[in-house]
Amino acid sequence: MSTPTSSRAERMRLQLREEIVQTAAEVFAERGYHRTGIADIAQRLGVGNSSIYAHFAGKRALFDVVIDDAMSGVMSLLTAENAPAAADTFEDYQEQVRRIASGFTVALRDDPAVLRLLRALLVEAGGVDEELAGKASAFTDAATQVTAAYLGHGRSRGYLRADLDVEATARVVNAMIFSVALEETRREATPEETQRIVDATLALYFGGVAA
Amino acid sequence: MSTPTSSRAERMRLQLREEIVQTAAEVFAERGYHRTGIADIAQRLGVGNSSIYAHFAGKRALFDVVIDDAMSGVMSLLTAENAPAAADTFEDYQEQVRRIASGFTVALRDDPAVLRLLRALLVEAGGVDEELAGKASAFTDAATQVTAAYLGHGRSRGYLRADLDVEATARVVNAMIFSVALEETRREATPEETQRIVDATLALYFGGVAA
Amino acid sequence: MSTPTSSRAERMRLQLREEIVQTAAEVFAERGYHRTGIADIAQRLGVGNSSIYAHFAGKRALFDVVIDDAMSGVMSLLTAENAPAAADTFEDYQEQVRRIASGFTVALRDDPAVLRLLRALLVEAGGVDEELAGKASAFTDAATQVTAAYLGHGRSRGYLRADLDVEATARVVNAMIFSVALEETRREATPEETQRIVDATLALYFGGVAA
Amino acid sequence: MSTPTSSRAERMRLQLREEIVQTAAEVFAERGYHRTGIADIAQRLGVGNSSIYAHFAGKRALFDVVIDDAMSGVMSLLTAENAPAAADTFEDYQEQVRRIASGFTVALRDDPAVLRLLRALLVEAGGVDEELAGKASAFTDAATQVTAAYLGHGRSRGYLRADLDVEATARVVNAMIFSVALEETRREATPEETQRIVDATLALYFGGVAA
DNA sequence: AATGAATGAGTTTTCATTCAT
DNA sequence: AATGAATGAAAACTCATTCAT
């Protein structure tokens, strides 16, 4: 259905755009926003500096796209294949959360850049732009909504504490998840270490520390 | 009778140094490392650019001092007035943790810059320097040790779960604490909102989410 | 058919690099290392400041290249077209030295900057860098070797004094040559004045002052 | 004869001024004009920065005084105890020149700073100021006059070559002397090495290189 | 359409000089 | 009279962005 004249060129163009985003994601994740230069990205991709400007208005705009991708990637992980309403017992819920956690773990093992990008967003946000800071807040809020939906469902079903402050707890839980994930990517933990952390997180989540 | 080295001039000098650190802490906390220029700090303090260089080798060195201050400030909060061995029952322990949490809350209300600086450290670390990244790791590890001591004591006393993975849980708990604190300073939460978050955190910590 | 690496752009690039070196040589020769700013060089060449940084790591690195050029230029003059072994009689030797001296005179008339740069090297060396001082020493030593080869040949052929301290005399002679050359470029002597100095130098060299 | 009220204070003041000049001479000689900071001089002398400004208008003015001292010191060596007219035979003249050379050698061994300062003058002159360059020229010319007087006397007495270009030769000889002296102080030659150079210089001077 | 060389605006840093104490 | 902390003007250098080819 696309016009024949632009079809091949257009495909090439979109492919390059995608490659730029991929490469930019890598470099931003490795070095952070400020230490990454446009030249670094172009060089790694093997294109000229200004080819990037043919697709993006500038460094900041490119970072925006990269961050949006990372955000939606993480959102997919949070929401994937498990509806909040799916669990009806605490056991089901535990199983559901474990599946999500496992999905996270696997996804981040395969593509740790997503997490580092999130770190770049959440951490450097204030050091780049007011606008970016706003985007970070929005993302946190959205994630809170998702988690709160799960918690609200569980509370109403009765398998979570009746006095649970759903919104506040959602916020805490997400903070915990992101922190742990960031920590683990930062210190380049082994899979075993990561598993211990994940287990400890889930144990804390489900039962607290009390004997 | 006063030693010549602590004369009026010397006192003035130290005072200016202290003012520079204070102001730098403010600006770094507000804008992050990269967006902060030496000129910003000097201007806010109302001194010339080069006065800062009379006290610090450069921007990076100044940031180091500011970060060290913030780190030891937070460490004091973590360790202050409550020995790990002080609690012998779960009730005592809850009380102890509440006191620490309350201390945190109050301290950060009075001096939110400390937290924002910690954010600057933990978040921008990788975007500044390998050395700074190392400092961030060291801090995280030290905080883990402190928390682990509390948890280990509680487990051996029997008021915390026998199967508690002390080291991993300590890491998670600290991540949770810092994340929440950072989040709260970022979104400039009201005291009430903050209190809700703190309560939710403690509830999660002590009893998990289970009914 | 031309290789992509030596394309038009590449040639332009190399040409600009060469122009930068030329211009830098001029300005360094005129004003010395410290009084010369990158901006002076850029301005005289009519390019932007940062264009220079696209070709050289910094002011010091540019000076290095300029000095190396000057050094090899002078070395060529010292060694050009006359092998140490070429002369077998005192008359031949005199003729040979006169040719070298004449080559020097002509070369320096056409490109006095080379000499001024050598002055910059020999004179400012200690005021810039330990490394540069080392380079100056190495150059002096190399020049001594060249001259000593001539003197040694003449002594063994018997047309120079049997008691000649070859190495020490070589050092003295070079010092004399460079000093005279530097003096002449400094005071912007007329060709006639220079010729008188060259003649006096050669007369002193060949026969001393004695009647 | 001085006024009693200012006598002691005045003496102190002059003494400090003298110490500043001495210390400045040391540091300028060691590091050259540009790498020497006012603070370096003040610190080595153990006085405050601004005490120097109580005696000299600035760094440049202080350097001027230091250089003038060095220049007159070298001039004394050139003219000391030996009148141009004193020698009547070549043997006398040789003896006279040897005495002067020996005086130079001893003086510079005891106070090598004078030579290094001269180097600073002759070498860095162009890199500091037009005025300083002029002073260097004037010094060279004055030294030429002194040497020319000796040579002229010798030629008229008949013990130096009748065709000697007195003025040009004087210039060459001085250049040789200064170069050798500078070289020797730069490479921190041993007394033996220096003696070899001095001998080679005198041999060249008196008899040239011819067999 | 792609290139990459050139740009210039912005930042850190130095140091001779001044000035309050 | 001496101090040394503070200054500000100047210089080197970086890098996102533009533009001629």
Short mmCIF file of N, CA and C in Angstrom, two decimals, chain A residues 31-32 34-35 90 93 119 121-130 133 136-137 140 151 158-161 164-165 167-169 171-173 175-176 179-180 183-184 186-187 196-197 200-201 203-211, chain B residues 30-32 34-35 90 93 119 121-130 136-137 140 151 158-161 164-165 167-169 171-173 175-176 179-180 183-184 186-187 196-197 200-201 203-211:
data_model
loop_
_atom_site.label_atom_id
_atom_site.label_comp_id
_atom_site.label_asym_id
_atom_site.label_seq_id
_atom_site.Cartn_x
_atom_site.Cartn_y
_atom_site.Cartn_z
N ARG A 31 27.79 4.74 28.91
CA ARG A 31 28.54 5.90 29.38
C ARG A 31 27.67 6.99 29.96
N GLY A 32 26.37 6.85 29.88
CA GLY A 32 25.51 7.91 30.37
C GLY A 32 25.35 9.02 29.34
N HIS A 34 25.85 12.36 29.41
CA HIS A 34 26.82 13.44 29.23
C HIS A 34 28.14 12.98 28.64
N ARG A 35 28.54 11.78 29.01
CA ARG A 35 29.82 11.31 28.50
C ARG A 35 29.70 10.74 27.09
N PHE A 90 -3.54 -16.31 47.05
CA PHE A 90 -2.19 -15.85 47.34
C PHE A 90 -1.18 -16.72 46.59
N TYR A 93 -1.10 -15.68 43.10
CA TYR A 93 -0.44 -14.38 43.03
C TYR A 93 1.08 -14.55 43.10
N ARG A 119 18.33 3.50 34.18
CA ARG A 119 19.16 4.20 35.16
C ARG A 119 19.48 5.58 34.63
N LEU A 121 17.84 7.34 32.64
CA LEU A 121 16.67 8.19 32.76
C LEU A 121 16.44 8.65 34.19
N LEU A 122 16.33 7.64 35.07
CA LEU A 122 15.94 7.96 36.44
C LEU A 122 17.01 8.75 37.18
N VAL A 123 18.24 8.44 36.82
CA VAL A 123 19.34 9.03 37.58
C VAL A 123 19.78 10.36 37.00
N GLU A 124 19.97 10.39 35.69
CA GLU A 124 20.51 11.61 35.10
C GLU A 124 19.43 12.60 34.75
N ALA A 125 18.21 12.17 34.89
CA ALA A 125 17.09 12.99 34.45
C ALA A 125 17.26 14.45 34.87
N GLY A 126 17.48 14.65 36.15
CA GLY A 126 17.59 16.01 36.66
C GLY A 126 18.81 16.73 36.12
N GLY A 127 19.81 15.95 35.71
CA GLY A 127 21.03 16.56 35.23
C GLY A 127 20.99 16.90 33.76
N VAL A 128 19.87 16.65 33.11
CA VAL A 128 19.78 16.94 31.69
C VAL A 128 18.81 18.08 31.43
N ASP A 129 17.63 17.92 31.94
CA ASP A 129 16.52 18.74 31.48
C ASP A 129 15.38 18.72 32.47
N GLU A 130 14.64 19.78 32.54
CA GLU A 130 13.42 19.72 33.32
C GLU A 130 12.43 18.77 32.65
N ALA A 133 13.16 15.26 33.38
CA ALA A 133 12.78 14.94 34.75
C ALA A 133 11.29 14.65 34.82
N ALA A 136 10.60 11.25 33.60
CA ALA A 136 10.94 10.24 34.61
C ALA A 136 9.81 10.11 35.63
N SER A 137 9.31 11.27 36.06
CA SER A 137 8.19 11.24 37.01
C SER A 137 6.99 10.51 36.42
N THR A 140 7.51 6.82 36.45
CA THR A 140 7.35 6.28 37.79
C THR A 140 5.88 6.19 38.16
N LEU A 151 -1.98 -4.79 43.30
CA LEU A 151 -2.16 -4.79 44.75
C LEU A 151 -3.62 -4.59 45.11
N GLY A 158 -8.76 -10.37 48.89
CA GLY A 158 -8.56 -10.83 50.26
C GLY A 158 -7.26 -11.57 50.49
N TYR A 159 -6.49 -11.77 49.46
CA TYR A 159 -5.23 -12.47 49.73
C TYR A 159 -4.07 -11.52 50.04
N LEU A 160 -4.35 -10.22 49.98
CA LEU A 160 -3.36 -9.26 50.47
C LEU A 160 -3.96 -8.53 51.68
N ARG A 161 -3.08 -7.97 52.49
CA ARG A 161 -3.51 -7.34 53.73
C ARG A 161 -4.62 -6.31 53.48
N LEU A 164 -3.57 -2.61 53.56
CA LEU A 164 -2.50 -2.23 52.65
C LEU A 164 -2.79 -0.87 52.01
N ASP A 165 -1.84 0.03 52.15
CA ASP A 165 -1.95 1.32 51.45
C ASP A 165 -1.49 1.07 50.01
N GLU A 167 -1.58 2.51 47.01
CA GLU A 167 -0.79 3.43 46.20
C GLU A 167 0.62 3.60 46.75
N ALA A 168 0.71 3.79 48.05
CA ALA A 168 2.04 3.99 48.66
C ALA A 168 2.88 2.73 48.53
N THR A 169 2.26 1.59 48.77
CA THR A 169 3.02 0.35 48.68
C THR A 169 3.49 0.11 47.25
N ARG A 171 4.29 2.27 45.13
CA ARG A 171 5.45 3.14 44.93
C ARG A 171 6.71 2.51 45.55
N VAL A 172 6.57 2.04 46.75
CA VAL A 172 7.72 1.44 47.44
C VAL A 172 8.20 0.21 46.68
N VAL A 173 7.26 -0.63 46.29
CA VAL A 173 7.64 -1.86 45.62
C VAL A 173 8.37 -1.58 44.31
N ALA A 175 10.02 1.11 43.54
CA ALA A 175 11.34 1.66 43.88
C ALA A 175 12.30 0.54 44.19
N MET A 176 11.82 -0.41 44.98
CA MET A 176 12.63 -1.56 45.35
C MET A 176 13.07 -2.33 44.11
N SER A 179 15.55 -0.27 41.99
CA SER A 179 16.83 -0.15 42.67
C SER A 179 17.63 -1.42 42.57
N VAL A 180 16.97 -2.51 42.89
CA VAL A 180 17.67 -3.78 42.84
C VAL A 180 18.19 -4.05 41.44
N GLU A 183 21.12 -1.75 40.74
CA GLU A 183 22.27 -2.21 41.50
C GLU A 183 22.92 -3.41 40.82
N GLU A 184 22.08 -4.36 40.44
CA GLU A 184 22.62 -5.58 39.87
C GLU A 184 23.32 -5.34 38.54
N ARG A 186 24.70 -2.54 37.70
CA ARG A 186 25.89 -1.76 37.98
C ARG A 186 27.04 -2.64 38.42
N ARG A 187 26.77 -3.51 39.41
CA ARG A 187 27.92 -4.25 39.93
C ARG A 187 28.16 -5.53 39.13
N ARG A 196 19.90 -14.69 44.17
CA ARG A 196 19.77 -14.50 45.63
C ARG A 196 19.02 -13.21 45.93
N ILE A 197 19.41 -12.18 45.19
CA ILE A 197 18.76 -10.89 45.43
C ILE A 197 17.27 -10.96 45.08
N ALA A 200 15.51 -12.89 47.75
CA ALA A 200 15.38 -12.09 48.98
C ALA A 200 14.30 -11.03 48.81
N THR A 201 14.26 -10.44 47.61
CA THR A 201 13.26 -9.42 47.34
C THR A 201 11.85 -10.00 47.44
N ALA A 203 10.89 -12.76 48.97
CA ALA A 203 10.59 -13.17 50.34
C ALA A 203 10.17 -11.97 51.18
N LEU A 204 10.91 -10.89 51.00
CA LEU A 204 10.59 -9.67 51.74
C LEU A 204 9.21 -9.19 51.34
N TYR A 205 8.98 -9.23 50.06
CA TYR A 205 7.72 -8.73 49.53
C TYR A 205 6.54 -9.54 50.07
N PHE A 206 6.67 -10.85 50.01
CA PHE A 206 5.53 -11.68 50.42
C PHE A 206 5.36 -11.76 51.92
N GLY A 207 6.48 -11.83 52.63
CA GLY A 207 6.31 -12.09 54.06
C GLY A 207 6.98 -11.13 55.00
N GLY A 208 7.62 -10.10 54.48
CA GLY A 208 8.33 -9.20 55.36
C GLY A 208 9.49 -9.91 56.01
N VAL A 209 10.04 -9.29 57.03
CA VAL A 209 11.19 -9.88 57.70
C VAL A 209 10.82 -10.64 58.97
N ALA A 210 9.62 -10.44 59.42
CA ALA A 210 9.26 -11.00 60.73
C ALA A 210 9.33 -12.53 60.73
N ALA A 211 9.65 -13.06 61.90
CA ALA A 211 9.71 -14.52 62.06
C ALA A 211 8.30 -15.10 61.99
N GLU B 30 20.69 20.56 43.06
CA GLU B 30 19.61 21.07 42.21
C GLU B 30 19.75 20.68 40.75
N ARG B 31 20.99 20.79 40.27
CA ARG B 31 21.17 20.69 38.83
C ARG B 31 22.00 19.48 38.39
N GLY B 32 22.56 18.76 39.33
CA GLY B 32 23.42 17.65 38.96
C GLY B 32 24.82 18.12 38.62
N HIS B 34 26.81 17.72 35.92
CA HIS B 34 27.18 18.25 34.61
C HIS B 34 26.59 19.60 34.31
N ARG B 35 25.39 19.83 34.79
CA ARG B 35 24.78 21.12 34.49
C ARG B 35 25.27 22.21 35.43
N PHE B 90 11.08 -8.44 68.80
CA PHE B 90 10.59 -7.85 67.57
C PHE B 90 10.00 -6.48 67.82
N TYR B 93 12.75 -4.09 68.20
CA TYR B 93 13.35 -3.86 66.88
C TYR B 93 12.48 -2.92 66.05
N ARG B 119 21.62 11.18 45.46
CA ARG B 119 21.13 10.84 44.14
C ARG B 119 22.19 11.17 43.11
N LEU B 121 25.29 11.27 43.47
CA LEU B 121 26.36 10.26 43.55
C LEU B 121 25.92 8.96 42.91
N LEU B 122 24.81 8.41 43.40
CA LEU B 122 24.41 7.08 42.98
C LEU B 122 23.99 7.05 41.52
N VAL B 123 23.43 8.14 41.07
CA VAL B 123 22.89 8.17 39.73
C VAL B 123 23.89 8.63 38.69
N GLU B 124 24.60 9.70 38.98
CA GLU B 124 25.49 10.25 37.96
C GLU B 124 26.87 9.61 38.01
N ALA B 125 27.09 8.82 39.02
CA ALA B 125 28.43 8.28 39.26
C ALA B 125 29.07 7.79 37.97
N GLY B 126 28.38 6.91 37.27
CA GLY B 126 28.95 6.33 36.07
C GLY B 126 29.15 7.35 34.97
N GLY B 127 28.41 8.44 35.03
CA GLY B 127 28.50 9.44 33.99
C GLY B 127 29.58 10.47 34.24
N VAL B 128 30.29 10.32 35.33
CA VAL B 128 31.34 11.28 35.65
C VAL B 128 32.72 10.64 35.53
N ASP B 129 32.89 9.54 36.19
CA ASP B 129 34.23 9.04 36.46
C ASP B 129 34.19 7.58 36.85
N GLU B 130 35.20 6.84 36.53
CA GLU B 130 35.28 5.49 37.06
C GLU B 130 35.47 5.56 38.57
N ALA B 136 30.73 5.18 44.75
CA ALA B 136 29.31 4.85 44.93
C ALA B 136 29.15 3.38 45.35
N SER B 137 29.89 2.52 44.71
CA SER B 137 29.84 1.10 45.08
C SER B 137 30.27 0.90 46.53
N THR B 140 27.56 1.94 48.85
CA THR B 140 26.48 0.94 48.89
C THR B 140 26.89 -0.27 49.73
N LEU B 151 20.19 -7.02 60.75
CA LEU B 151 19.43 -8.20 60.37
C LEU B 151 20.03 -9.46 60.99
N GLY B 158 16.36 -14.46 67.05
CA GLY B 158 15.14 -15.23 66.77
C GLY B 158 13.93 -14.41 66.43
N TYR B 159 14.03 -13.10 66.45
CA TYR B 159 12.83 -12.33 66.14
C TYR B 159 12.74 -12.00 64.64
N LEU B 160 13.76 -12.40 63.87
CA LEU B 160 13.63 -12.29 62.42
C LEU B 160 13.68 -13.70 61.82
N ARG B 161 13.17 -13.84 60.62
CA ARG B 161 13.05 -15.15 60.00
C ARG B 161 14.38 -15.90 60.00
N LEU B 164 16.27 -16.04 56.66
CA LEU B 164 16.57 -14.74 56.06
C LEU B 164 17.98 -14.73 55.46
N ASP B 165 18.05 -14.39 54.18
CA ASP B 165 19.37 -14.21 53.55
C ASP B 165 19.86 -12.82 53.93
N GLU B 167 22.61 -10.97 53.92
CA GLU B 167 23.35 -10.03 53.05
C GLU B 167 22.47 -9.56 51.88
N ALA B 168 21.77 -10.49 51.26
CA ALA B 168 20.93 -10.12 50.13
C ALA B 168 19.78 -9.22 50.57
N THR B 169 19.19 -9.55 51.69
CA THR B 169 18.09 -8.73 52.18
C THR B 169 18.56 -7.33 52.55
N ARG B 171 20.88 -5.69 51.18
CA ARG B 171 21.03 -4.97 49.94
C ARG B 171 19.67 -4.47 49.44
N VAL B 172 18.70 -5.35 49.47
CA VAL B 172 17.36 -4.97 49.01
C VAL B 172 16.77 -3.85 49.85
N VAL B 173 16.90 -4.01 51.15
CA VAL B 173 16.31 -3.02 52.05
C VAL B 173 16.92 -1.66 51.83
N ALA B 175 18.39 -0.58 49.15
CA ALA B 175 17.94 -0.07 47.86
C ALA B 175 16.56 0.55 47.99
N MET B 176 15.71 -0.13 48.72
CA MET B 176 14.36 0.36 48.93
C MET B 176 14.37 1.71 49.66
N SER B 179 15.82 4.45 47.39
CA SER B 179 14.90 4.76 46.29
C SER B 179 13.74 5.61 46.78
N VAL B 180 13.16 5.16 47.84
CA VAL B 180 12.03 5.91 48.37
C VAL B 180 12.44 7.32 48.72
N GLU B 183 13.00 9.29 45.55
CA GLU B 183 11.71 9.58 44.95
C GLU B 183 11.01 10.73 45.67
N GLU B 184 11.00 10.65 46.98
CA GLU B 184 10.29 11.66 47.75
C GLU B 184 10.90 13.03 47.58
N ARG B 186 12.57 13.98 45.02
CA ARG B 186 12.37 14.42 43.64
C ARG B 186 11.00 15.03 43.45
N ARG B 187 9.99 14.31 43.91
CA ARG B 187 8.66 14.84 43.60
C ARG B 187 8.16 15.84 44.65
N ARG B 196 3.03 8.59 54.58
CA ARG B 196 2.36 7.40 54.04
C ARG B 196 3.37 6.43 53.43
N ILE B 197 4.29 6.96 52.68
CA ILE B 197 5.32 6.12 52.05
C ILE B 197 6.16 5.43 53.11
N ALA B 200 4.13 2.71 54.67
CA ALA B 200 4.00 1.57 53.76
C ALA B 200 5.30 0.78 53.69
N THR B 201 6.40 1.51 53.68
CA THR B 201 7.71 0.85 53.63
C THR B 201 7.91 -0.02 54.86
N ALA B 203 5.66 -1.20 56.92
CA ALA B 203 4.71 -2.31 56.94
C ALA B 203 5.18 -3.43 56.04
N LEU B 204 5.64 -3.05 54.86
CA LEU B 204 6.16 -4.04 53.93
C LEU B 204 7.36 -4.75 54.54
N TYR B 205 8.21 -3.94 55.14
CA TYR B 205 9.43 -4.47 55.72
C TYR B 205 9.12 -5.47 56.83
N PHE B 206 8.25 -5.10 57.72
CA PHE B 206 8.00 -5.95 58.89
C PHE B 206 7.11 -7.14 58.54
N GLY B 207 6.14 -6.91 57.69
CA GLY B 207 5.20 -8.02 57.49
C GLY B 207 4.96 -8.47 56.07
N GLY B 208 5.64 -7.89 55.13
CA GLY B 208 5.38 -8.23 53.74
C GLY B 208 3.99 -7.79 53.34
N VAL B 209 3.53 -8.31 52.24
CA VAL B 209 2.21 -7.90 51.75
C VAL B 209 1.11 -8.91 52.09
N ALA B 210 1.55 -10.08 52.55
CA ALA B 210 0.57 -11.15 52.75
C ALA B 210 -0.47 -10.79 53.81
N ALA B 211 -1.64 -11.34 53.63
CA ALA B 211 -2.72 -11.12 54.59
C ALA B 211 -2.44 -11.88 55.89
#
